[in-house]
Amino acid sequence: MNPKDAFQRQIRDLRISVTDRCNFRCIYCMPKEFFGREYEFLKRVELLTFEEIARLTRIFNTLGAKKVRITGGEPLIRRDIEDLISLLSTIPDLDLTLTTNGSLLAQKASALKDAGLKRVTVSLDALDDETFKAMNDVNFPVESVLKGIEAASEVGLNPVKINMVVKRGINENSILPMVRHFRNSGHILRFIEYMDVGTTNGWRLDQIVSINEILGIIDNEFPIEPLEPNYQGEVAKRWVYKDGAGEIGVIASVTSPFCGNCTRIRLSAEGRLYTCLFGTEGTDLRGLIRGGKTNDDISDFIFDVWQKRNDRYSEIRSSKTAELKRVEMSYIGG
Ligand code: SAM
Ligand code: SF4
Ligand code: SF4
């Protein structure tokens, strides 16, 4: 068997960060004490161009990545992002999605859909402005994000997924209001355990609300039951309301790690490759592209990196791993 055939069965999702900048400063991702005015974000020349991203995506695609998610930082603040979507949408059979904080979605949804985007995930951690601000540190109304979600749905970027990170003491009281709001909407609300990504968010285990606790809170008011996964290794576990009001998802990255099934590979905005969300250094691909390497050279290089990976951070999380210099979520995009 060609070794790359085996590789094809192991990789599924490619996440591409297009910028490390963001117009929010979520406390769990970019606390403003660390990401203030003096913070040095990547410069424009350091970013991969859209053509470079498209070339790399084609290579990843031949290596098995059939699902591509555009992320950031905030991807919709990268200028002309729809041009990148157009380039990527020419790759056959690619499931092309994007994760956004929703702030620019109402104005961009139509252009994104026209460019070939299939679906969108919107992050929203609360429905009331006070809790929302406590999570993301901006004076931006929830209403605008809701308008973005509706605009995305109207242009056909369905089903819209809504990501809610739950942090104890801040927004666990928003779980049921979010559930009530999105039941029967056709959108899929997904709950995410607060993770120790990066080293700036001051993460503590007792700030997590576990997925079991979240499911218990929901089930108490709206009985739910589990659904079969869409495919083996699916990260979000699926549940449905027993009364037919739709589906929800849960991502228990901390309390129920899934490293053994991990099929994700990540590309940073400056072209570094990470085989784990909790990676430290990454591996440079930009130098290969700008250094005149062929697609075959780059494909062999990525194959080699993936073959050697032995990531299982979430399974071995401990006081020792806490000291590692982990990559920031706003840099690698989740
Ligand atoms: N800016 C976009 C957004 O917020 O959707 C895309 C990038 S953001 C880094 C991707 C996802 O990571 C968001 O859904 C966000 O809520 C999630 N996230 C960020 N920091 C997290 C953390 N510490 N634990 C769990 N999820 C986190
Ligand atoms: Fe920005 Fe998204 Fe991170 Fe919030 S989670 S700071 S919106 S990149
Ligand atoms: Fe994959 Fe790393 Fe997350 Fe484990 S900790 S599931 S290897 S990204």
Coordinates of C-alpha atoms and ligand atoms in Angstrom, one line a residue:
M1 CA 0.0 0.0 0.0
N2 CA 1.2 3.5 -0.8
P3 CA 1.9 5.0 2.7
K4 CA 0.0 8.1 1.7
D5 CA -3.2 6.0 1.4
A6 CA -2.9 5.2 5.1
F7 CA -2.4 8.9 5.8
Q8 CA -5.6 9.7 3.9
R9 CA -7.5 7.7 6.4
Q10 CA -6.1 9.7 9.3
I11 CA -6.6 13.3 8.3
R12 CA -10.0 14.8 7.7
D13 CA -10.2 18.4 8.8
L14 CA -7.9 21.3 7.9
R15 CA -8.3 24.5 9.9
I16 CA -6.9 27.6 8.3
S17 CA -6.3 30.8 10.3
V18 CA -6.3 33.9 8.0
T19 CA -5.3 36.4 10.7
D20 CA -4.3 36.6 14.3
R21 CA -6.2 39.8 14.8
C22 CA -9.6 40.2 16.3
N23 CA -12.1 43.0 17.0
F24 CA -13.1 41.2 20.2
R25 CA -11.0 40.4 23.2
C26 CA -12.7 37.4 24.7
I27 CA -11.4 36.8 28.2
Y28 CA -10.9 33.1 27.5
C29 CA -9.0 33.7 24.2
M30 CA -7.4 37.2 24.0
P31 CA -7.4 38.8 27.4
K32 CA -6.6 42.5 26.9
E33 CA -3.8 42.5 29.5
F34 CA -1.8 40.4 27.0
F35 CA -3.4 41.6 23.7
G36 CA -3.4 45.3 24.2
R37 CA -2.2 48.2 22.0
E38 CA 1.4 47.2 22.2
Y39 CA 0.9 43.6 21.2
E40 CA 2.7 42.8 18.0
F41 CA 0.3 41.1 15.6
L42 CA 1.6 39.5 12.4
K43 CA 2.5 42.0 9.6
R44 CA 0.9 41.8 6.2
V45 CA 4.0 40.5 4.5
E46 CA 4.2 37.7 7.1
L47 CA 0.7 36.5 6.2
L48 CA 0.2 33.8 3.6
T49 CA -1.4 35.3 0.5
F50 CA -4.7 33.9 -0.7
E51 CA -2.9 32.2 -3.6
E52 CA -0.5 30.6 -1.2
I53 CA -3.3 29.4 1.1
A54 CA -5.2 28.0 -1.9
R55 CA -2.1 26.1 -3.1
L56 CA -1.5 24.6 0.3
T57 CA -5.1 23.7 0.6
R58 CA -5.0 21.7 -2.7
I59 CA -2.0 19.9 -1.3
F60 CA -3.7 19.1 2.0
N61 CA -6.8 18.0 0.0
T62 CA -4.8 15.5 -2.0
L63 CA -3.5 14.2 1.4
G64 CA -7.1 13.6 2.6
A65 CA -8.4 16.9 4.0
K66 CA -12.0 17.1 2.7
K67 CA -13.2 19.5 5.3
V68 CA -11.8 23.0 5.5
R69 CA -12.7 25.6 8.1
I70 CA -11.5 29.2 7.8
T71 CA -10.8 30.8 11.2
G72 CA -8.7 33.3 13.0
G73 CA -8.5 35.7 15.0
E74 CA -11.6 37.0 13.4
P75 CA -11.6 35.8 9.7
L76 CA -14.1 38.4 8.5
I77 CA -11.7 41.2 9.3
R78 CA -9.2 39.9 6.8
R79 CA -9.7 42.1 3.7
D80 CA -11.5 40.6 0.8
I81 CA -11.9 37.2 2.6
E82 CA -14.6 36.3 0.0
D83 CA -11.8 36.2 -2.6
L84 CA -10.1 33.4 -0.7
I85 CA -13.5 31.6 -0.4
S86 CA -13.8 31.8 -4.2
L87 CA -10.4 30.3 -4.8
L88 CA -11.0 27.5 -2.4
S89 CA -14.5 26.8 -3.7
T90 CA -13.0 25.6 -7.0
I91 CA -11.5 22.5 -5.2
P92 CA -13.9 19.7 -5.9
D93 CA -15.9 18.1 -3.0
L94 CA -14.5 20.4 -0.4
D95 CA -16.8 21.0 2.6
L96 CA -15.9 24.7 3.1
T97 CA -17.0 26.4 6.4
L98 CA -15.9 29.4 8.5
T99 CA -16.1 30.3 12.2
T100 CA -16.8 33.9 13.1
N101 CA -17.7 36.0 16.1
G102 CA -20.6 37.3 13.9
S103 CA -19.8 41.0 14.2
L104 CA -19.5 41.5 10.4
L105 CA -21.6 38.6 9.3
A106 CA -24.8 40.5 8.5
Q107 CA -22.9 42.6 5.9
K108 CA -20.8 39.7 4.6
A109 CA -23.1 36.7 4.5
S110 CA -24.4 37.2 1.0
A111 CA -20.9 37.7 -0.5
L112 CA -19.6 34.7 1.3
K113 CA -22.4 32.5 0.1
D114 CA -22.0 33.8 -3.5
A115 CA -18.2 33.0 -3.3
G116 CA -19.0 29.4 -2.5
L117 CA -19.0 29.1 1.3
K118 CA -21.2 26.1 2.4
R119 CA -21.9 26.8 6.1
V120 CA -20.9 29.0 9.0
T121 CA -20.3 28.7 12.7
V122 CA -21.0 31.7 14.9
S123 CA -19.6 32.1 18.4
L124 CA -22.1 33.4 20.9
D125 CA -21.7 32.9 24.6
A126 CA -24.8 34.7 26.0
L127 CA -28.0 36.4 25.0
D128 CA -28.0 39.3 27.3
D129 CA -25.5 42.2 26.6
E130 CA -24.1 42.3 30.1
T131 CA -23.0 38.6 30.2
F132 CA -21.9 38.8 26.5
K133 CA -19.7 41.8 27.4
A134 CA -18.3 40.0 30.4
M135 CA -17.2 37.2 28.1
N136 CA -15.8 39.2 25.1
D137 CA -14.9 42.6 26.5
V138 CA -16.5 44.7 23.7
N139 CA -19.4 47.0 23.7
F140 CA -21.0 45.2 20.9
P141 CA -24.7 44.3 21.1
V142 CA -25.9 40.6 21.0
E143 CA -28.6 41.8 18.6
S144 CA -25.9 42.4 15.9
V145 CA -24.7 38.8 16.2
L146 CA -28.2 37.5 16.1
K147 CA -28.8 39.5 12.9
G148 CA -25.6 38.0 11.5
I149 CA -26.9 34.5 12.2
E150 CA -30.3 35.3 10.6
A151 CA -28.6 36.8 7.5
A152 CA -26.4 33.7 7.2
S153 CA -29.4 31.5 7.4
E154 CA -31.4 33.5 4.9
V155 CA -28.7 33.3 2.2
G156 CA -28.5 29.5 2.8
L157 CA -25.4 29.0 4.9
N158 CA -27.4 26.3 6.8
P159 CA -27.5 24.8 9.3
V160 CA -25.8 27.6 11.2
K161 CA -23.9 26.3 14.2
I162 CA -23.7 28.4 17.3
N163 CA -20.6 27.8 19.5
M164 CA -21.1 28.6 23.2
V165 CA -18.0 28.4 25.5
V166 CA -19.2 28.0 29.1
K167 CA -17.1 29.5 31.8
R168 CA -18.1 28.9 35.4
G169 CA -19.1 32.1 37.3
I170 CA -19.6 34.0 34.1
N171 CA -22.1 32.6 31.8
E172 CA -23.4 29.2 33.0
N173 CA -26.7 31.0 33.7
S174 CA -27.0 31.6 30.0
I175 CA -27.2 27.9 29.1
L176 CA -31.0 27.7 29.3
P177 CA -31.8 31.1 27.8
M178 CA -29.6 30.0 24.8
V179 CA -31.3 26.7 24.6
R180 CA -34.8 28.3 24.7
H181 CA -33.8 30.8 22.0
F182 CA -32.3 28.3 19.5
R183 CA -34.7 25.4 20.0
N184 CA -36.9 25.0 16.9
S185 CA -34.7 27.5 15.0
G186 CA -33.0 24.9 12.7
H187 CA -29.6 26.2 14.0
I188 CA -27.4 23.8 16.0
L189 CA -26.3 25.1 19.4
R190 CA -23.0 23.6 20.5
F191 CA -21.6 23.8 24.0
I192 CA -17.8 23.9 24.4
E193 CA -15.8 23.2 27.6
Y194 CA -13.5 26.1 28.5
M195 CA -10.0 25.0 27.4
D196 CA -6.5 25.7 28.5
V197 CA -5.4 26.8 25.0
G198 CA -2.4 29.2 25.0
T199 CA -0.9 30.5 28.2
T200 CA -2.6 33.9 28.6
N201 CA -6.2 33.1 29.7
G202 CA -5.3 32.0 33.3
W203 CA -7.3 28.8 32.9
R204 CA -8.2 26.8 36.0
L205 CA -9.9 23.5 36.1
D206 CA -12.5 24.7 38.4
Q207 CA -13.7 27.3 35.8
I208 CA -14.9 24.5 33.6
V209 CA -18.6 23.6 33.5
S210 CA -18.4 20.0 32.3
I211 CA -20.4 18.8 29.4
N212 CA -22.2 16.3 31.7
E213 CA -23.3 19.1 33.9
I214 CA -24.4 21.1 30.9
L215 CA -26.4 18.2 29.5
G216 CA -28.0 17.6 32.9
I217 CA -29.1 21.3 33.1
I218 CA -30.7 21.0 29.6
D219 CA -32.2 17.6 30.1
N220 CA -33.9 18.7 33.3
E221 CA -36.0 21.2 31.4
F222 CA -36.0 19.8 27.8
P223 CA -35.4 16.0 27.7
I224 CA -32.7 15.0 25.2
E225 CA -31.2 11.8 23.8
P226 CA -28.0 11.0 22.0
L227 CA -27.7 10.7 18.2
E228 CA -25.3 8.6 16.2
P229 CA -22.2 10.5 15.1
N230 CA -22.1 11.7 11.4
Y231 CA -18.8 10.0 11.0
Q232 CA -16.2 8.2 13.1
G233 CA -14.0 10.7 15.0
E234 CA -16.6 13.5 15.0
V235 CA -15.5 15.9 17.7
A236 CA -19.0 17.3 18.6
K237 CA -21.2 14.7 20.2
R238 CA -24.8 15.1 18.9
W239 CA -28.0 15.1 21.0
V240 CA -31.6 15.8 20.0
Y241 CA -34.6 17.2 22.0
K242 CA -37.1 14.3 22.5
D243 CA -39.9 16.6 21.6
G244 CA -38.5 17.2 18.1
A245 CA -37.2 20.7 18.6
G246 CA -33.9 20.0 16.9
E247 CA -30.3 19.1 17.6
I248 CA -27.6 20.3 19.9
G249 CA -23.9 19.4 20.1
V250 CA -21.3 19.1 22.9
I251 CA -17.5 19.3 22.7
A252 CA -16.0 17.8 25.9
S253 CA -12.4 18.5 25.0
V254 CA -11.3 18.6 28.7
T255 CA -13.5 16.0 30.5
S256 CA -13.6 13.5 27.7
P257 CA -10.6 13.9 25.4
F258 CA -10.6 12.4 21.9
C259 CA -6.9 12.5 20.9
G260 CA -7.0 8.9 19.6
N261 CA -9.5 10.0 16.9
C262 CA -8.0 13.3 16.2
T263 CA -8.0 14.0 12.4
R264 CA -7.3 17.7 12.5
I265 CA -4.4 19.6 11.1
R266 CA -4.0 23.4 11.4
L267 CA -2.3 26.1 9.4
S268 CA -1.6 29.4 11.0
A269 CA -2.0 32.8 9.2
E270 CA 1.8 32.9 8.6
G271 CA 2.0 29.4 7.3
R272 CA 3.0 27.3 10.3
L273 CA 1.7 23.8 10.5
Y274 CA 0.3 22.5 13.8
T275 CA -0.7 18.9 14.4
C276 CA -2.3 19.7 17.7
L277 CA -4.3 22.6 19.2
F278 CA -1.9 22.6 22.1
G279 CA 1.2 22.6 19.9
T280 CA 4.2 24.6 20.9
E281 CA 6.3 25.6 17.9
G282 CA 4.6 24.4 14.7
T283 CA 6.5 23.7 11.5
D284 CA 7.1 26.3 8.8
L285 CA 5.5 25.8 5.4
R286 CA 5.8 29.4 4.1
G287 CA 9.5 29.0 3.7
L288 CA 8.9 26.0 1.5
I289 CA 6.4 27.8 -0.7
R290 CA 8.4 30.9 -1.0
G291 CA 11.6 28.9 -1.5
G292 CA 10.4 27.4 -4.7
K293 CA 9.6 23.8 -3.6
T294 CA 7.3 21.8 -5.7
N295 CA 3.8 20.6 -4.6
D296 CA 5.3 17.1 -4.3
D297 CA 8.1 18.3 -2.1
I298 CA 5.6 20.1 0.2
S299 CA 3.2 17.1 0.2
D300 CA 6.1 14.8 1.2
F301 CA 7.1 17.2 3.9
I302 CA 3.6 17.4 5.4
F303 CA 3.2 13.7 5.2
D304 CA 6.5 13.3 7.1
V305 CA 5.4 15.7 9.9
W306 CA 2.0 14.0 10.2
Q307 CA 3.6 10.5 10.3
K308 CA 5.8 11.6 13.2
R309 CA 3.1 13.2 15.3
N310 CA 2.3 11.7 18.7
D311 CA 0.1 14.4 20.0
R312 CA -2.3 13.6 22.8
Y313 CA -2.2 16.7 25.0
S314 CA -5.8 16.4 26.3
E315 CA -5.2 12.9 27.5
I316 CA -2.0 13.8 29.4
R317 CA -3.1 17.2 30.7
S318 CA -1.4 17.7 34.1
S319 CA 0.6 20.1 36.2
K320 CA 3.6 19.3 34.0
T321 CA 1.8 20.1 30.7
A322 CA 0.6 23.4 32.2
E323 CA 4.2 24.7 31.9
L324 CA 4.4 24.1 28.2
K325 CA 4.5 27.2 25.9
R326 CA 1.2 26.4 24.1
V327 CA 0.1 28.2 21.0
E328 CA -2.6 30.9 21.5
M329 CA -6.2 30.2 20.3
S330 CA -6.4 33.5 18.5
Y331 CA -3.3 32.5 16.5
I332 CA -4.4 29.0 15.6
G333 CA -8.1 29.4 15.5
G334 CA -9.5 26.5 17.4
Ligands
SAM1 N1 -13.0 34.8 16.1 C1 -13.8 33.6 15.6 C2 -14.8 33.2 16.6 O1 -14.7 33.7 17.8 O2 -15.7 32.5 16.3 C3 -12.9 32.5 15.2 C4 -11.7 32.1 16.0 S1 -12.1 31.6 17.7 C5 -10.5 31.3 18.3 C6 -12.7 29.9 17.4 C7 -13.5 29.3 18.5 O3 -12.7 29.1 19.6 C8 -14.6 30.2 19.0 O4 -15.9 29.4 18.9 C9 -14.3 30.4 20.4 O5 -15.4 30.5 21.2 C10 -13.4 29.2 20.8 N2 -12.5 29.5 21.9 C11 -11.6 30.5 22.0 N3 -10.9 30.3 23.2 C12 -11.4 29.2 23.8 C13 -11.1 28.5 25.0 N4 -10.2 28.9 25.8 N5 -11.8 27.4 25.3 C14 -12.7 26.9 24.4 N6 -13.1 27.5 23.3 C15 -12.4 28.6 22.9
SF4_2 FE1 -11.7 36.9 18.9 FE2 -12.8 34.6 18.4 FE3 -10.8 34.8 20.2 FE4 -13.1 35.9 20.8 S1 -12.8 33.7 20.5 S2 -11.1 36.9 21.0 S3 -13.9 36.6 18.8 S4 -10.7 35.1 18.0
SF4_3 FE1 -6.1 16.5 18.7 FE2 -4.2 17.7 20.3 FE3 -6.9 18.1 20.8 FE4 -5.7 15.7 21.3 S1 -5.3 17.7 22.3 S2 -7.7 16.1 20.2 S3 -4.2 15.6 19.6 S4 -5.7 18.7 18.9

